[in-house]
Coordinates of C-alpha atoms in Angstrom, one line a residue:
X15 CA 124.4 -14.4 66.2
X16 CA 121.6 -16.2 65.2
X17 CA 121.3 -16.4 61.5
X18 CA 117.4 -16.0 60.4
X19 CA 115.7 -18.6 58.2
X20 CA 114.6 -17.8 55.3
X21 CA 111.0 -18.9 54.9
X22 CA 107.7 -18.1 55.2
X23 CA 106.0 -18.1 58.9
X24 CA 103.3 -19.5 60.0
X25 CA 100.9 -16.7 61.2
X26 CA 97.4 -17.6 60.6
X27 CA 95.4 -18.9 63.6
X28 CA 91.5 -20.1 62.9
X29 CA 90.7 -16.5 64.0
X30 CA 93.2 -15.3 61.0
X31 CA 91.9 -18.0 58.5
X32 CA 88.4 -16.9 59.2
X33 CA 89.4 -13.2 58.6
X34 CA 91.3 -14.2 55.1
X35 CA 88.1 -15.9 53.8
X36 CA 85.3 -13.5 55.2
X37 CA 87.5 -10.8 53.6
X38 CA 87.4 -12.1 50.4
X39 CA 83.7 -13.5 50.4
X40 CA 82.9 -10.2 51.6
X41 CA 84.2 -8.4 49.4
X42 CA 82.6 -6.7 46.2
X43 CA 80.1 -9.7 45.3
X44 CA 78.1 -8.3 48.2
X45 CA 77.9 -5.1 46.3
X46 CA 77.6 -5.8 42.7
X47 CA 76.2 -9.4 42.3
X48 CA 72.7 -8.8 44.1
X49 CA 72.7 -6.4 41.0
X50 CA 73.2 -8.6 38.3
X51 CA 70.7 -11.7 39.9
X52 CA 68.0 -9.2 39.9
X53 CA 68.4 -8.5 36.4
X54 CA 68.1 -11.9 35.3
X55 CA 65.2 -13.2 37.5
X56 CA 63.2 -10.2 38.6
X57 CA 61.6 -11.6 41.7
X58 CA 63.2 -10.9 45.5
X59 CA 61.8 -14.0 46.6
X60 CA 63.6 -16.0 43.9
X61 CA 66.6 -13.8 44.2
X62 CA 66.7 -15.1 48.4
X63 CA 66.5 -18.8 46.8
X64 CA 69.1 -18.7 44.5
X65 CA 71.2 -17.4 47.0
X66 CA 70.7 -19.9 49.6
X67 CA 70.8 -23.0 47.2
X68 CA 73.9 -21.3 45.7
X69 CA 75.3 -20.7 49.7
X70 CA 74.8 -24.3 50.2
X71 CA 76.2 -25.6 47.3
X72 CA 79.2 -23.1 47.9
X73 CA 79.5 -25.0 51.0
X74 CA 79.7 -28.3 49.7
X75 CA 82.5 -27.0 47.4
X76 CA 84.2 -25.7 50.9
X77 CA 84.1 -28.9 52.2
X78 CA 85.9 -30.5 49.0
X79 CA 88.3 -28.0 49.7
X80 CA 88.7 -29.0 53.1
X81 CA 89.2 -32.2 52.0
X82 CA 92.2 -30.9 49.7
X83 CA 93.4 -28.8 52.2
X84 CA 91.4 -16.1 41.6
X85 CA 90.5 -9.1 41.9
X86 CA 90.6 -6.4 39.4
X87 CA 86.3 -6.3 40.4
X88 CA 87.4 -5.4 44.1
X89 CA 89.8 -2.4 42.9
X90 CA 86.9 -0.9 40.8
X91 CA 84.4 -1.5 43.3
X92 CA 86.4 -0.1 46.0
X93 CA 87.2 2.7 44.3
X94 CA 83.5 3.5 43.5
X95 CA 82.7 3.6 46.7
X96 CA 85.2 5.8 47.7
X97 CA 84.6 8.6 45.2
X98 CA 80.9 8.4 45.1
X99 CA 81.1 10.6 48.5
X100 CA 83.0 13.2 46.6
X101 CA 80.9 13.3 43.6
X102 CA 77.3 13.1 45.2
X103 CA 75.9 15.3 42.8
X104 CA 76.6 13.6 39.3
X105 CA 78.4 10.2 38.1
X106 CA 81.7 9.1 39.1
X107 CA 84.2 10.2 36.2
X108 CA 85.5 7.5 33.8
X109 CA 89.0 7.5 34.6
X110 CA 88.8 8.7 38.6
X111 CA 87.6 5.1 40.0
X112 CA 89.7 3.4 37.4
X113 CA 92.8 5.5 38.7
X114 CA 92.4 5.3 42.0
X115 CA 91.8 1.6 41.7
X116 CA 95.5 1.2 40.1
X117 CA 97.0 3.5 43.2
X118 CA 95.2 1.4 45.7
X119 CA 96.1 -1.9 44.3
X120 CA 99.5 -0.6 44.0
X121 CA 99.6 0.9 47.9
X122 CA 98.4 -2.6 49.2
X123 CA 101.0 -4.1 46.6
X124 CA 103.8 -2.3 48.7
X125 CA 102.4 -3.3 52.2
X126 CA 102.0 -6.8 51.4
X127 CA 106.0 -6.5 49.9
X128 CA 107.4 -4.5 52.8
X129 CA 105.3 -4.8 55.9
X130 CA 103.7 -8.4 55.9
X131 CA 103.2 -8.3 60.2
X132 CA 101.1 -4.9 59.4
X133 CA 98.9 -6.6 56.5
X134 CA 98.3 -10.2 58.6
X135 CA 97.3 -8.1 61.5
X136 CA 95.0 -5.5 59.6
X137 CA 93.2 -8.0 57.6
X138 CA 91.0 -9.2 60.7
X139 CA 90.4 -5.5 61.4
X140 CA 89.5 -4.7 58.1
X141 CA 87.4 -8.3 58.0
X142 CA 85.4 -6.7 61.3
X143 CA 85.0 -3.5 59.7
X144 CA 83.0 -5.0 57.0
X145 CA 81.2 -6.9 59.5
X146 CA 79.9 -3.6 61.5
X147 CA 78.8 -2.2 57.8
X148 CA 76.5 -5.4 56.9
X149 CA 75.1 -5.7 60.1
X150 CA 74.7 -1.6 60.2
X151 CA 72.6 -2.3 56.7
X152 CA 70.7 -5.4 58.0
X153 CA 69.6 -4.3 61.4
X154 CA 68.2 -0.5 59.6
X155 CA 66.2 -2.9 57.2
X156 CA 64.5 -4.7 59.7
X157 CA 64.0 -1.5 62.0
X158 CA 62.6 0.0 59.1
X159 CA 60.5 -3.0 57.5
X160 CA 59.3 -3.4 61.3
X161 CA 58.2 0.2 61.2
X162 CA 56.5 0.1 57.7
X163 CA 54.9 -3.4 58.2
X164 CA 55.8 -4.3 54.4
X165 CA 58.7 -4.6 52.0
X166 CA 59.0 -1.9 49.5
X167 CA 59.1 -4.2 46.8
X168 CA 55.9 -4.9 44.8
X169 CA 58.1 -7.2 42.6
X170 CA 59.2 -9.6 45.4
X171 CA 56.9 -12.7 45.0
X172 CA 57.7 -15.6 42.9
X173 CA 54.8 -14.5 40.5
X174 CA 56.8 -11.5 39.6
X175 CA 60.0 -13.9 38.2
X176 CA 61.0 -14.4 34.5
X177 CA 62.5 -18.0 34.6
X178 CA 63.9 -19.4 32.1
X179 CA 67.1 -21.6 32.3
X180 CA 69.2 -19.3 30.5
X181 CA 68.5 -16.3 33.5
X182 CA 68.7 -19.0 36.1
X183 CA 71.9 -20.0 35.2
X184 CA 73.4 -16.6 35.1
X185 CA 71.5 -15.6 37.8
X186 CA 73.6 -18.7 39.7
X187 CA 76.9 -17.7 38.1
X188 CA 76.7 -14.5 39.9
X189 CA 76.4 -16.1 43.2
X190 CA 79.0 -18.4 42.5
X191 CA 81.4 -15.6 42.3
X192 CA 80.1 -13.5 44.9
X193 CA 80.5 -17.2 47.7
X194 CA 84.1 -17.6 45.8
X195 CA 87.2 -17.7 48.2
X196 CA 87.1 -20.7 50.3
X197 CA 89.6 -22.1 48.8
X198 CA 91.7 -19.2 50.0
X199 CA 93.4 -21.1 52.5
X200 CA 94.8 -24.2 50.6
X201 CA 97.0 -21.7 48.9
X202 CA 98.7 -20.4 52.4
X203 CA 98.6 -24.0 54.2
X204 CA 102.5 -23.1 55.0
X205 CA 101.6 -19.8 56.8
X206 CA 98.9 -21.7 59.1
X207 CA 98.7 -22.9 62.4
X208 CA 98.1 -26.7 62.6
X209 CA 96.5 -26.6 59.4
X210 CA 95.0 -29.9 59.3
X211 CA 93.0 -29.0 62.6
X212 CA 92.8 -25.4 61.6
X213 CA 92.3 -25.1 57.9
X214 CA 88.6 -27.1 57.9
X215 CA 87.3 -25.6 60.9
X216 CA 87.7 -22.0 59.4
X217 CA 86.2 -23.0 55.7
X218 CA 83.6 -24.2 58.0
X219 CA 82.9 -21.3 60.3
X220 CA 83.2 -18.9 57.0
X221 CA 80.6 -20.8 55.0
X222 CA 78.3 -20.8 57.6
X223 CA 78.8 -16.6 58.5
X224 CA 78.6 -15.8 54.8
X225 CA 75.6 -17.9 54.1
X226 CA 73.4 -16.1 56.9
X227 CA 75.5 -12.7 56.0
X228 CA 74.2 -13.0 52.3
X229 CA 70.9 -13.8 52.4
X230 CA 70.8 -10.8 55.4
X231 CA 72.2 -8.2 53.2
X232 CA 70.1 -9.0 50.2
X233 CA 67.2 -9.1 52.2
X234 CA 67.9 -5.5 53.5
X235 CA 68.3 -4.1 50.0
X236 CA 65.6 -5.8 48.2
X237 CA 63.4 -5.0 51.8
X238 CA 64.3 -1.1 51.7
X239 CA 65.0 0.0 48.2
X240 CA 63.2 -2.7 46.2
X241 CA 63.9 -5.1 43.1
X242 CA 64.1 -3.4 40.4
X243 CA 66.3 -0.1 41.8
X244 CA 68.9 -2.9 42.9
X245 CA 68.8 -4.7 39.4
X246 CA 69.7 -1.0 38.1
X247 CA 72.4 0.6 40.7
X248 CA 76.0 -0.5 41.2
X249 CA 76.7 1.1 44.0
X250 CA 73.7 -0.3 45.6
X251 CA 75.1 0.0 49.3
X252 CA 75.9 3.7 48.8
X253 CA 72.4 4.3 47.9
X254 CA 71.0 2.3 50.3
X255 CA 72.7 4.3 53.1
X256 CA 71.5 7.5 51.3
X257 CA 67.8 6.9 51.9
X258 CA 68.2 5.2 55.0
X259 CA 70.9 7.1 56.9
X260 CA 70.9 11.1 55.5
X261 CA 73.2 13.4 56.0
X262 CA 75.5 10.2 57.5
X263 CA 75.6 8.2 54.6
X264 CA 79.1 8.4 54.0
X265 CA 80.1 6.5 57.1
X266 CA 78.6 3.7 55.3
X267 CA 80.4 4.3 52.3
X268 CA 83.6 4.3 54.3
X269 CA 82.9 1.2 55.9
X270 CA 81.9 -0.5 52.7
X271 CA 85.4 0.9 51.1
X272 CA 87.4 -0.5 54.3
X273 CA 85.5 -3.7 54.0
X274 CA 86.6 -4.1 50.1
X275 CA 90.2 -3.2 51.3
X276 CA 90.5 -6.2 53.4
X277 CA 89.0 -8.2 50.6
X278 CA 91.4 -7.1 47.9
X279 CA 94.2 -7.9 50.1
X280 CA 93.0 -11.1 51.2
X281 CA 92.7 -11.9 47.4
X282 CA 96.5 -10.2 46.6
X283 CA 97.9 -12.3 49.4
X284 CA 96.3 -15.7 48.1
X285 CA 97.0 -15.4 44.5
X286 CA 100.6 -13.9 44.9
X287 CA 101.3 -17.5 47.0
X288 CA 99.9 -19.2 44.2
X289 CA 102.0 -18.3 41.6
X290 CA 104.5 -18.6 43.9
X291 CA 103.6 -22.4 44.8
X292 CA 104.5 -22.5 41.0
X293 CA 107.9 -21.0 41.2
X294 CA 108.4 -23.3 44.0
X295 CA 107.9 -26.0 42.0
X296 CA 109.9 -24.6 39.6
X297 CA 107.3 -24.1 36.7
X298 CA 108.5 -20.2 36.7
X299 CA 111.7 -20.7 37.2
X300 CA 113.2 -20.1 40.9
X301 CA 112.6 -16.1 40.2
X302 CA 109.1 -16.3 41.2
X303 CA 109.9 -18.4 44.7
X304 CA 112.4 -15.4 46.1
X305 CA 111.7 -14.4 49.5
X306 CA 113.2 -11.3 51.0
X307 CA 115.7 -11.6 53.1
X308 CA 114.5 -9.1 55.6
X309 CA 111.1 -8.6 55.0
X310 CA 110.0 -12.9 54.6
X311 CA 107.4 -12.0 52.2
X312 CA 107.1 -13.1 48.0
X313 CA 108.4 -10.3 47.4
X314 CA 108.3 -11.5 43.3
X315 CA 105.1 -12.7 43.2
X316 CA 103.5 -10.0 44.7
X317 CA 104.8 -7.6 42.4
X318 CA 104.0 -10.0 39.4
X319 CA 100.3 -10.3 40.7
X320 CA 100.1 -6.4 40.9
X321 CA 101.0 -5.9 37.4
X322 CA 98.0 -8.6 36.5
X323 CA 95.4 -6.9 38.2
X324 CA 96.3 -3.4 36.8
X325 CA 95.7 -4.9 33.7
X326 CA 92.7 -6.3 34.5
X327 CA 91.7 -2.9 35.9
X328 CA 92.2 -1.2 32.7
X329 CA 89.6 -3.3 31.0
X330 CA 86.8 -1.2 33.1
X331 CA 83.8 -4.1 32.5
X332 CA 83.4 -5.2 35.9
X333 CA 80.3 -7.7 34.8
X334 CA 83.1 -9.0 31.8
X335 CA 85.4 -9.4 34.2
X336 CA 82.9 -11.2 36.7
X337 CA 81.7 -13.8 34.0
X338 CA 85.4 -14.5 32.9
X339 CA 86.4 -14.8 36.2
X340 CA 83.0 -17.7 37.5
X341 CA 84.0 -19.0 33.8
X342 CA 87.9 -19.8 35.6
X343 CA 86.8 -20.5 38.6
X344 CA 83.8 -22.8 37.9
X345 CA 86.2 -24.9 35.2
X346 CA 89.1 -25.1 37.7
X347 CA 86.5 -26.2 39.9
X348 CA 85.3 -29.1 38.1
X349 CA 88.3 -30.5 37.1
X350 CA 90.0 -30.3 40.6
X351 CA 87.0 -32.1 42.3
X352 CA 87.2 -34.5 39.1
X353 CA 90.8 -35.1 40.3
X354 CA 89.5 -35.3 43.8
X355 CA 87.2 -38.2 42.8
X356 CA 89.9 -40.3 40.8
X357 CA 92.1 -39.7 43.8
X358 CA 89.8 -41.7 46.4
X359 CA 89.5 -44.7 43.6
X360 CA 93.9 -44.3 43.3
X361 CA 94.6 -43.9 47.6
X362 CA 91.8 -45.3 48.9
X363 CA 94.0 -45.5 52.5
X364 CA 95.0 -41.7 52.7
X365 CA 94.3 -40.3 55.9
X366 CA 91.8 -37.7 55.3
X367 CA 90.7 -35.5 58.9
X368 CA 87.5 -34.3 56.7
X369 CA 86.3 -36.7 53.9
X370 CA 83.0 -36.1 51.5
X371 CA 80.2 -39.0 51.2
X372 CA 81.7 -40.0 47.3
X373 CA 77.8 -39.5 45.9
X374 CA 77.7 -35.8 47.4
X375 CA 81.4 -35.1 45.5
X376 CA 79.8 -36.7 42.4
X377 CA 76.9 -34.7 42.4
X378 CA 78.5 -31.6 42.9
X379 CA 81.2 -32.4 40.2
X380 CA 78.5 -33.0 37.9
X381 CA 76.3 -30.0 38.6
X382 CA 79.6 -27.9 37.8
X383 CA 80.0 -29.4 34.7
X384 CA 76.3 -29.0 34.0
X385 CA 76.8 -25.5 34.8
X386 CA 79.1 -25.1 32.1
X387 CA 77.3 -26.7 29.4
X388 CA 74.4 -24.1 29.9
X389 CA 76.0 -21.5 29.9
X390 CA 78.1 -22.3 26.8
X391 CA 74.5 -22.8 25.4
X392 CA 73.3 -19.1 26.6
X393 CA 76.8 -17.5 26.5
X394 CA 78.1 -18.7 23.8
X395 CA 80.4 -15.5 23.1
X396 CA 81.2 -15.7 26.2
X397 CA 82.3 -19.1 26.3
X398 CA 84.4 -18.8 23.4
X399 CA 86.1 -16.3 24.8
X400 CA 87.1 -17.3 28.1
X401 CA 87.8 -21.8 26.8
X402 CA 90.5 -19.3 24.3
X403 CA 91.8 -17.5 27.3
X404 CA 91.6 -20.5 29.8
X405 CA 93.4 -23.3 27.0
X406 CA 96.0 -21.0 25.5
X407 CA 97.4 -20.0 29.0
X408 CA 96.6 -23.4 30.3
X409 CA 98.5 -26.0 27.6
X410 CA 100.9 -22.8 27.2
X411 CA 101.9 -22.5 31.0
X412 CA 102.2 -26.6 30.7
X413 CA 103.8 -27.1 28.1
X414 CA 106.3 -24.5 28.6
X415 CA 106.7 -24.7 32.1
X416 CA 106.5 -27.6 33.0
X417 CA 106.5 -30.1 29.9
X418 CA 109.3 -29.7 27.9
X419 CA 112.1 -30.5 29.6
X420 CA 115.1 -29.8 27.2
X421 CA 114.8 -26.2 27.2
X422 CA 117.7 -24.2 24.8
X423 CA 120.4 -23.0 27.0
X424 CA 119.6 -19.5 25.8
X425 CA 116.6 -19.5 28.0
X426 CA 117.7 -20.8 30.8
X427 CA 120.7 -18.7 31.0
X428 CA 118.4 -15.6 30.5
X429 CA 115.8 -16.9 33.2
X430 CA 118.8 -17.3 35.4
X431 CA 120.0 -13.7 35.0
X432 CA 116.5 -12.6 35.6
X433 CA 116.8 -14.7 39.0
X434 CA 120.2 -13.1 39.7
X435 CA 118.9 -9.8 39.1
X436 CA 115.6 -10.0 41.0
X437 CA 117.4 -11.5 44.0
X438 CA 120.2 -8.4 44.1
X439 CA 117.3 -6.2 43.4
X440 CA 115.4 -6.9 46.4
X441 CA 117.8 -8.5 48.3
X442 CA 116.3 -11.9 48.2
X443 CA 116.6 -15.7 48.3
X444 CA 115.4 -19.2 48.1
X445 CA 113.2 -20.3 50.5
X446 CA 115.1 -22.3 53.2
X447 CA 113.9 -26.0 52.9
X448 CA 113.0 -28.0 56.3
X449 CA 116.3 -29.7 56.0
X450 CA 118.7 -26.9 55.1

């Protein structure tokens, strides 16, 4: 008998890596950000810009990724789009979206535990599905713009726009999050398929498919239902379908609720391997590393990331959330592609398959920090907030984790009861190492 290694498998081909990254770009940004742009600049036209300068600056930060080789929105939005079928006649109650939003995160919690084949395999499907409902939406705009010979939007030109750099740069913040996930893949780089050939070729065919995808969909709502009823509707695909579609709206709904599926799970699966990269390293402790025996998933850090995001749920304020969230991201961000910069100067001999002209990285790095500093300027509550939340857990996590070395033998006695108990709990173990 063959005894089975314990260890992750590699099961993501470019066609898989493309699914994992369109699922997550397209995902509930497509839904809710076009919302929050048009409140801050008023003007379609300006609305397109900012999301193709945005789309191309997203790709540039792809490419750094390359080079390299963070949900809770996705829950709520899912779940609004689920029960806004059910309750046509009247707001979605309170506590129904947020409650289905915990049972769903919790169902695709399980899945991703216990049936890892079923949730790689789905996760193009549910990618495709998503597909079907933004080019259902784009090709009804143009159908119906062709018919009407106009846009139904009187506040489309640039005329129309109230710019100031404040609304710009929140305006831009949005998009940011809504392009956010290519750097989906780094985080599974164990699970893929010759990932120095694969791994840039699908950040590359993503960026490019949700650039065009983007503008597209945007286009269609601003086309068909006009600025300013998109600045004030979240559900803006839901009513979209409603004028356009009749009686069959709800297939569209459907679609849109598949399509946010795949995205959540694409996110679960990426920042469950993250924090289990950390238990890896041993940061966590080996508890968050475990691996089940039977079922080869992170089984730990899975469960871990599903308490998170029900947390995360509870607080309700999707836009909160989403500026918290570009806060992260865009601070991570800068500081990685810092690194990234002072790493070319320290191994200037690496073997890179995909490497950035070193003014294009600099630019980028600088326009992130620029970012930033505007919108501590215009956000300054904001701000606060999330440097409080992004320091404390930082320097906590590393000086806890990983600084201080001579730990009380208290704590690591209880952490490795805690290991002993997760492993017999869900009959797990240390990944296998290449040279076990």
């Amino acid at each position: 008998m063959v005894e089975k290694e314990i260890k992750l498998q590699r099961r993501y081909g470019i066609l898989h890596g493309v699914g994992v990254i369109s699922g997550l770009v397209f995902g509930s940004g497509i839904y809710v950000a076009p919302t929050g742009i048009l409140r801050q600049v008023n003007s379609g036209a300006l609305a397109l810009i900012i999301w193709l300068v945005s789309g191309i600056l997203s790709f540039v930060g792809a490419l750094c990724y390359a080079e390299l080789g963070a949900n809770a929105v996705k829950c709520l939005t899912f779940a609004k789009y689920v029960l806004e079928p059910i309750f046509d006649c009247g707001d979605v109650p309170m506590m129904a979206d947020m409650f289905l939003a915990i049972i769903f995160c919790w169902f695709l919690v399980i899945i991703n535990c216990f049936y890892v084949k079923w949730s790689a395999r789905t996760q193009t499907s549910f990618t495709i599905c998503g597909i079907i409902a933004l080019l259902s939406i784009i090709i009804t705009a143009v159908v119906h713009v062709s018919s009407e010979g106009k846009l139904n939007d009187p506040n489309f030109g640039l005329d129309k726009a109230t710019v100031s750099a404040e609304k710009i740069v929140l305006a831009f913040y949005s998009t940011f999050w809504a392009y956010g996930g290519y750097q989906a893949l780094n985080f599974i780089v164990d699970e893929i398929e010759k990932p120095k050939r694969n791994l840039p070729i699908a950040i590359g065919i993503s960026a490019i498919i949700s650039i065009v995808f983007y503008i597209s969909i945007n286009f269609a709502f601003i086309a068909v239902l006009g600025s300013e009823t998109v600045a004030n509707t979240v559900a803006v695909g839901s009513l979209f379908a409603k004028k356009m579609w009749g009686p069959l709206w709800f297939l569209i709904s459907i679609c849109i609720s598949i399509n946010l599926a795949g995205s959540f799970n694409s996110g679960l699966v990426i920042a469950s391997r993250l924090t289990f990269i950390a238990g890896k390293k041993g940061d966590f402790g080996s508890a968050m590393s475990l691996v089940s025996i039977k079922y080869l998933s992170p089984v730990v850090a899975i469960l871990t990331e599903g308490i998170v995001i029900t947390l995360a749920i509870l607080v309700r304020d999707i836009y909160l959330i989403l500026n918290l969230s570009v806060f992260f991201n865009q601070a991570s961000e800068a500081l990685v592609f810092l690194g990234l910069i002072i790493w070319r100067f320290k191994k200037p001999t690496m073997d890179r398959p995909i490497k950035l002209p070193l003014p294009l990285l600099i630019f980028f790095v600088a326009l992130l920090f620029l970012l930033l500093i505007v919108t501590a300027y215009s956000k300054p509550l904001h701000t606060v907030l999330g440097l409080a939340i992004f320091v404390s857990t930082g320097l906590g996590y590393y000086f806890i984790f990983v600084s201080w070395k001579n730990k009380p033998k208290s704590y690591l006695k209880l952490r490795h009861t805690v290991t002993v108990f997760l492993q017999k709990l869900f009959y797990a173990a240390n990944e296998d190492t290449d040279d076990s």
